[in-house]
Amino acid sequence: MSSAARLSPSAPGTGAGGHDDRKVPPVSDMARGIGLSVPAASLPDVVANAVLLQGYADLLAGFALPDTCEPAYEYTP
Amino acid sequence: MQPGGAAFAIAADVRAGRRSAVSVVTGVIADIEARDTRFNSVTRILGPAAVAQAEDVDRAVAAGRDPGPLAGVPFGVKDLFDVQGEVTTAGSIVLRDNLPASRDAAVVARLRAAGAVPVATLNMDEFAYGFSTENAHTGTTRNPHDPACLAGGSSGGSAASVAAGLLPFALGSDTNGSIRVPSSLCGVWGLKPTYGQVPLQGVYPFVASLDVVGPMASTVEDLQAVYTIMADRSPMALPDVGSVRVARLGGWFASNISPEMAAGIDAVMAHLGGDRVIELPEVARARASAFLITAAEGGNLHLPRLRLRSMQYDPATRSRLMAGAMLPAATFVQAQRFRRWFRARVHEALAQADVLVAPITVGVAPRIDQPAIIVDGKSVSARANLGIFTQPISLTGLPVLAVPLAVAGMPLGIQLVGAPGAEDRLFAVAAELQRAGLAACRPLGAGYARKDS
């Protein structure tokens, strides 16, 4: 099966849809937690990007990795 | 130097005293000033310093000293490479008050030591975060083959300057496809070397887990020569192309591509005699992992400045970096774990073939006034999605050579993906495709090739 069939999250601001059925991350709270102030004018775009990233995170979280699979911090191709 | 390349021809003339390095450099600068207003590929011309270095080259020739294999060859650097005496902007006004670089980036120094002369810094997406070279501070770089179209990014100025015939080669960086995407859309040769192979000292960072620097050039011979110097490698003896096992990537990499791209890959595979198709597993998640690692590391890198002066950022970059800075640790770690898993699957594929062939982009360059592409039947942002075929490969850190297909009309490019450290096999296949007429960079009138009158 082509994995393209599972492609999902679309880019923000494209009108491509796909955002309505996803939970919206609490951007203002998350920003406060890291000492970041999001300008009001930027908030819609930041939210759109956070939703996009949440979609990718959900996609990744749906894949079970063995406990022995370590993070690739010191990566050698 | 490799015979046959544009850079080779310049260096041969300079070394033999048939052209002076000063005349080459001043001619290229004049050409940029005359023609780049159409493309906006150059952000700064390094005039006095370039002429001074060219004078040094000419003095070496006159004195009978070896001026280096790239004697007098002009080149440009994406605006994130340190050039001594210049402020490295990374395509942003955010860094404009930094001190000028006290020395060259390591790869710039290596090229300069070989006699090459940096003459210009080149446009890019702000902080390399994009695939389109649409920059709120420095403007949009236009595709030389149709200025109504995008050049791609983030190394768009590098690709466009080569495609326009302004420079024989340029340097770019590639985190998610930033050498490969503009190479494809502008029809130039490009190389993303194996991750970790070419030094990043003096290169403004973006995503430490993925960042690579490499050359873009008008001939595969020049690409190989410049890469060899950048990587401080001995000249490569290429393997017999008949001994290189080639397969095409299916599944994800066969979906969403234009008929022209499909036909181009068919022709390449028919010529190379490879009928094997390999389908990598979980490519969508590989792309997701690259996206998330990029967002998290890029966001973290810029968080201190975003707290203090976020409004200086390009609005599109600002929102992406802010969202990335807020990603939970669990997501970032999961992406890094997935990278480990995907690496093993890709190495299983490389046990079956030495070179994997894949598209770079879904099709030709989108129009600037309609910066979107079609993916899964939906119109999506070009800036964020031109890398759907490059991002999964970026996650692996494998070397990739971007090949400009010899197509009619707007350019298209394919990826040749190899095993770690096996750039020689990529160059063997690329050289064969150029020899067979299936691959070609067709720059607009090359001013640097004009001899002194």
PDB file of C-alpha atoms in Angstrom, chain A residues 1-4 6-7 10-11 14 16 27 30-31 34-39 42 45-46 49-50 52-53 56-57 59-60 62-63 65-67 69-73 75-77, chain B residues 251-252 255 279 282-283 285 287-289 291-292 307 310-311 318-320 323 325-326 331 333-341 343 347 375-376 378-379 381 384-385 396-397 420:
ATOM      1  CA  MET A   1       0.000   0.000   0.000  1.00  0.00           C
ATOM      2  CA  SER A   2       1.289   3.387  -0.812  1.00  0.00           C
ATOM      3  CA  SER A   3       2.135   5.345   2.269  1.00  0.00           C
ATOM      4  CA  ALA A   4       1.000   8.414   0.362  1.00  0.00           C
ATOM      5  CA  ARG A   6      -1.735   8.061   4.787  1.00  0.00           C
ATOM      6  CA  LEU A   7      -0.396  11.532   4.141  1.00  0.00           C
ATOM      7  CA  SER A  10      -1.736  19.849   5.237  1.00  0.00           C
ATOM      8  CA  ALA A  11       0.092  23.111   5.534  1.00  0.00           C
ATOM      9  CA  THR A  14      -3.576  26.787   2.398  1.00  0.00           C
ATOM     10  CA  ALA A  16      -6.606  22.632   2.247  1.00  0.00           C
ATOM     11  CA  VAL A  27      -1.083  27.772  22.336  1.00  0.00           C
ATOM     12  CA  MET A  30       2.112  26.572  26.039  1.00  0.00           C
ATOM     13  CA  ALA A  31       3.782  29.830  25.078  1.00  0.00           C
ATOM     14  CA  ILE A  34       8.352  28.736  27.880  1.00  0.00           C
ATOM     15  CA  GLY A  35       8.344  32.475  28.523  1.00  0.00           C
ATOM     16  CA  LEU A  36       7.114  33.377  25.076  1.00  0.00           C
ATOM     17  CA  SER A  37       4.618  36.086  24.307  1.00  0.00           C
ATOM     18  CA  VAL A  38       2.752  35.548  21.045  1.00  0.00           C
ATOM     19  CA  PRO A  39       1.759  38.850  19.413  1.00  0.00           C
ATOM     20  CA  SER A  42       0.568  36.315  14.940  1.00  0.00           C
ATOM     21  CA  ASP A  45      -0.745  31.624  12.236  1.00  0.00           C
ATOM     22  CA  VAL A  46       0.959  30.195  15.308  1.00  0.00           C
ATOM     23  CA  ASN A  49       1.216  25.795  12.698  1.00  0.00           C
ATOM     24  CA  ALA A  50       0.691  24.199  16.106  1.00  0.00           C
ATOM     25  CA  LEU A  52      -0.183  21.160  11.765  1.00  0.00           C
ATOM     26  CA  LEU A  53       2.565  19.915  14.062  1.00  0.00           C
ATOM     27  CA  TYR A  56       2.305  15.082  12.553  1.00  0.00           C
ATOM     28  CA  ALA A  57       2.811  14.239  16.232  1.00  0.00           C
ATOM     29  CA  LEU A  59       0.679  10.377  13.118  1.00  0.00           C
ATOM     30  CA  LEU A  60       3.975   9.497  14.740  1.00  0.00           C
ATOM     31  CA  GLY A  62       0.301   5.986  16.270  1.00  0.00           C
ATOM     32  CA  PHE A  63       3.363   3.887  15.533  1.00  0.00           C
ATOM     33  CA  LEU A  65       8.377   1.441  18.635  1.00  0.00           C
ATOM     34  CA  PRO A  66      10.208  -1.204  20.665  1.00  0.00           C
ATOM     35  CA  ASP A  67      11.614  -0.050  24.005  1.00  0.00           C
ATOM     36  CA  CYS A  69      14.805   1.715  19.917  1.00  0.00           C
ATOM     37  CA  GLU A  70      16.896   4.600  21.215  1.00  0.00           C
ATOM     38  CA  PRO A  71      16.692   8.221  20.105  1.00  0.00           C
ATOM     39  CA  ALA A  72      19.102   9.083  17.308  1.00  0.00           C
ATOM     40  CA  TYR A  73      20.806  11.960  19.071  1.00  0.00           C
ATOM     41  CA  TYR A  75      23.240   9.939  14.516  1.00  0.00           C
ATOM     42  CA  THR A  76      25.454   8.154  12.030  1.00  0.00           C
ATOM     43  CA  PRO A  77      23.847   7.585   8.657  1.00  0.00           C
TER      44      PRO A  77
ATOM     45  CA  GLY B 251       4.913   3.833  -3.053  1.00  0.00           C
ATOM     46  CA  TRP B 252       5.106   7.344  -1.596  1.00  0.00           C
ATOM     47  CA  SER B 255       2.433   9.111  -5.937  1.00  0.00           C
ATOM     48  CA  GLU B 279       9.019   0.569  -1.391  1.00  0.00           C
ATOM     49  CA  GLU B 282       6.274   4.326   6.839  1.00  0.00           C
ATOM     50  CA  VAL B 283       7.449   7.177   4.650  1.00  0.00           C
ATOM     51  CA  ARG B 285       5.931   9.042   9.401  1.00  0.00           C
ATOM     52  CA  ARG B 287       8.443  12.902   6.764  1.00  0.00           C
ATOM     53  CA  ALA B 288       6.509  13.726   9.931  1.00  0.00           C
ATOM     54  CA  SER B 289       9.610  13.009  12.003  1.00  0.00           C
ATOM     55  CA  PHE B 291       9.101  17.995  10.129  1.00  0.00           C
ATOM     56  CA  LEU B 292       8.887  17.695  13.925  1.00  0.00           C
ATOM     57  CA  ARG B 307      11.122  36.213  23.438  1.00  0.00           C
ATOM     58  CA  SER B 310       9.843  38.367  17.492  1.00  0.00           C
ATOM     59  CA  MET B 311       8.401  41.135  15.315  1.00  0.00           C
ATOM     60  CA  ARG B 318       7.982  33.606  13.151  1.00  0.00           C
ATOM     61  CA  SER B 319       4.824  31.549  13.392  1.00  0.00           C
ATOM     62  CA  ARG B 320       6.564  28.335  12.403  1.00  0.00           C
ATOM     63  CA  ALA B 323       4.946  26.660  17.143  1.00  0.00           C
ATOM     64  CA  ALA B 325       9.485  25.962  20.206  1.00  0.00           C
ATOM     65  CA  MET B 326       6.344  24.800  22.002  1.00  0.00           C
ATOM     66  CA  THR B 331       7.083  14.387  20.526  1.00  0.00           C
ATOM     67  CA  VAL B 333      12.043  12.196  21.449  1.00  0.00           C
ATOM     68  CA  GLN B 334       9.549  10.011  19.590  1.00  0.00           C
ATOM     69  CA  ALA B 335      10.687  11.531  16.303  1.00  0.00           C
ATOM     70  CA  GLN B 336      14.315  10.838  17.158  1.00  0.00           C
ATOM     71  CA  ARG B 337      13.447   7.246  18.079  1.00  0.00           C
ATOM     72  CA  PHE B 338      11.554   6.821  14.848  1.00  0.00           C
ATOM     73  CA  ARG B 339      14.618   8.085  12.992  1.00  0.00           C
ATOM     74  CA  ARG B 340      16.600   5.202  14.433  1.00  0.00           C
ATOM     75  CA  TRP B 341      13.934   2.727  13.334  1.00  0.00           C
ATOM     76  CA  ARG B 343      17.457   4.131   9.412  1.00  0.00           C
ATOM     77  CA  HIS B 347      19.725   0.169   5.165  1.00  0.00           C
ATOM     78  CA  VAL B 375      -0.879  16.704  -3.049  1.00  0.00           C
ATOM     79  CA  ASP B 376      -3.459  13.964  -2.612  1.00  0.00           C
ATOM     80  CA  LYS B 378      -5.614  19.059  -2.441  1.00  0.00           C
ATOM     81  CA  SER B 379      -3.972  22.384  -3.127  1.00  0.00           C
ATOM     82  CA  SER B 381       1.298  25.558   0.257  1.00  0.00           C
ATOM     83  CA  ALA B 384       5.751  24.081   3.257  1.00  0.00           C
ATOM     84  CA  ASN B 385       5.203  21.116   0.946  1.00  0.00           C
ATOM     85  CA  THR B 396      18.193   9.225   6.902  1.00  0.00           C
ATOM     86  CA  GLY B 397      21.228  11.471   6.417  1.00  0.00           C
ATOM     87  CA  PRO B 420      26.589   6.627   3.570  1.00  0.00           C
TER      88      PRO B 420
END
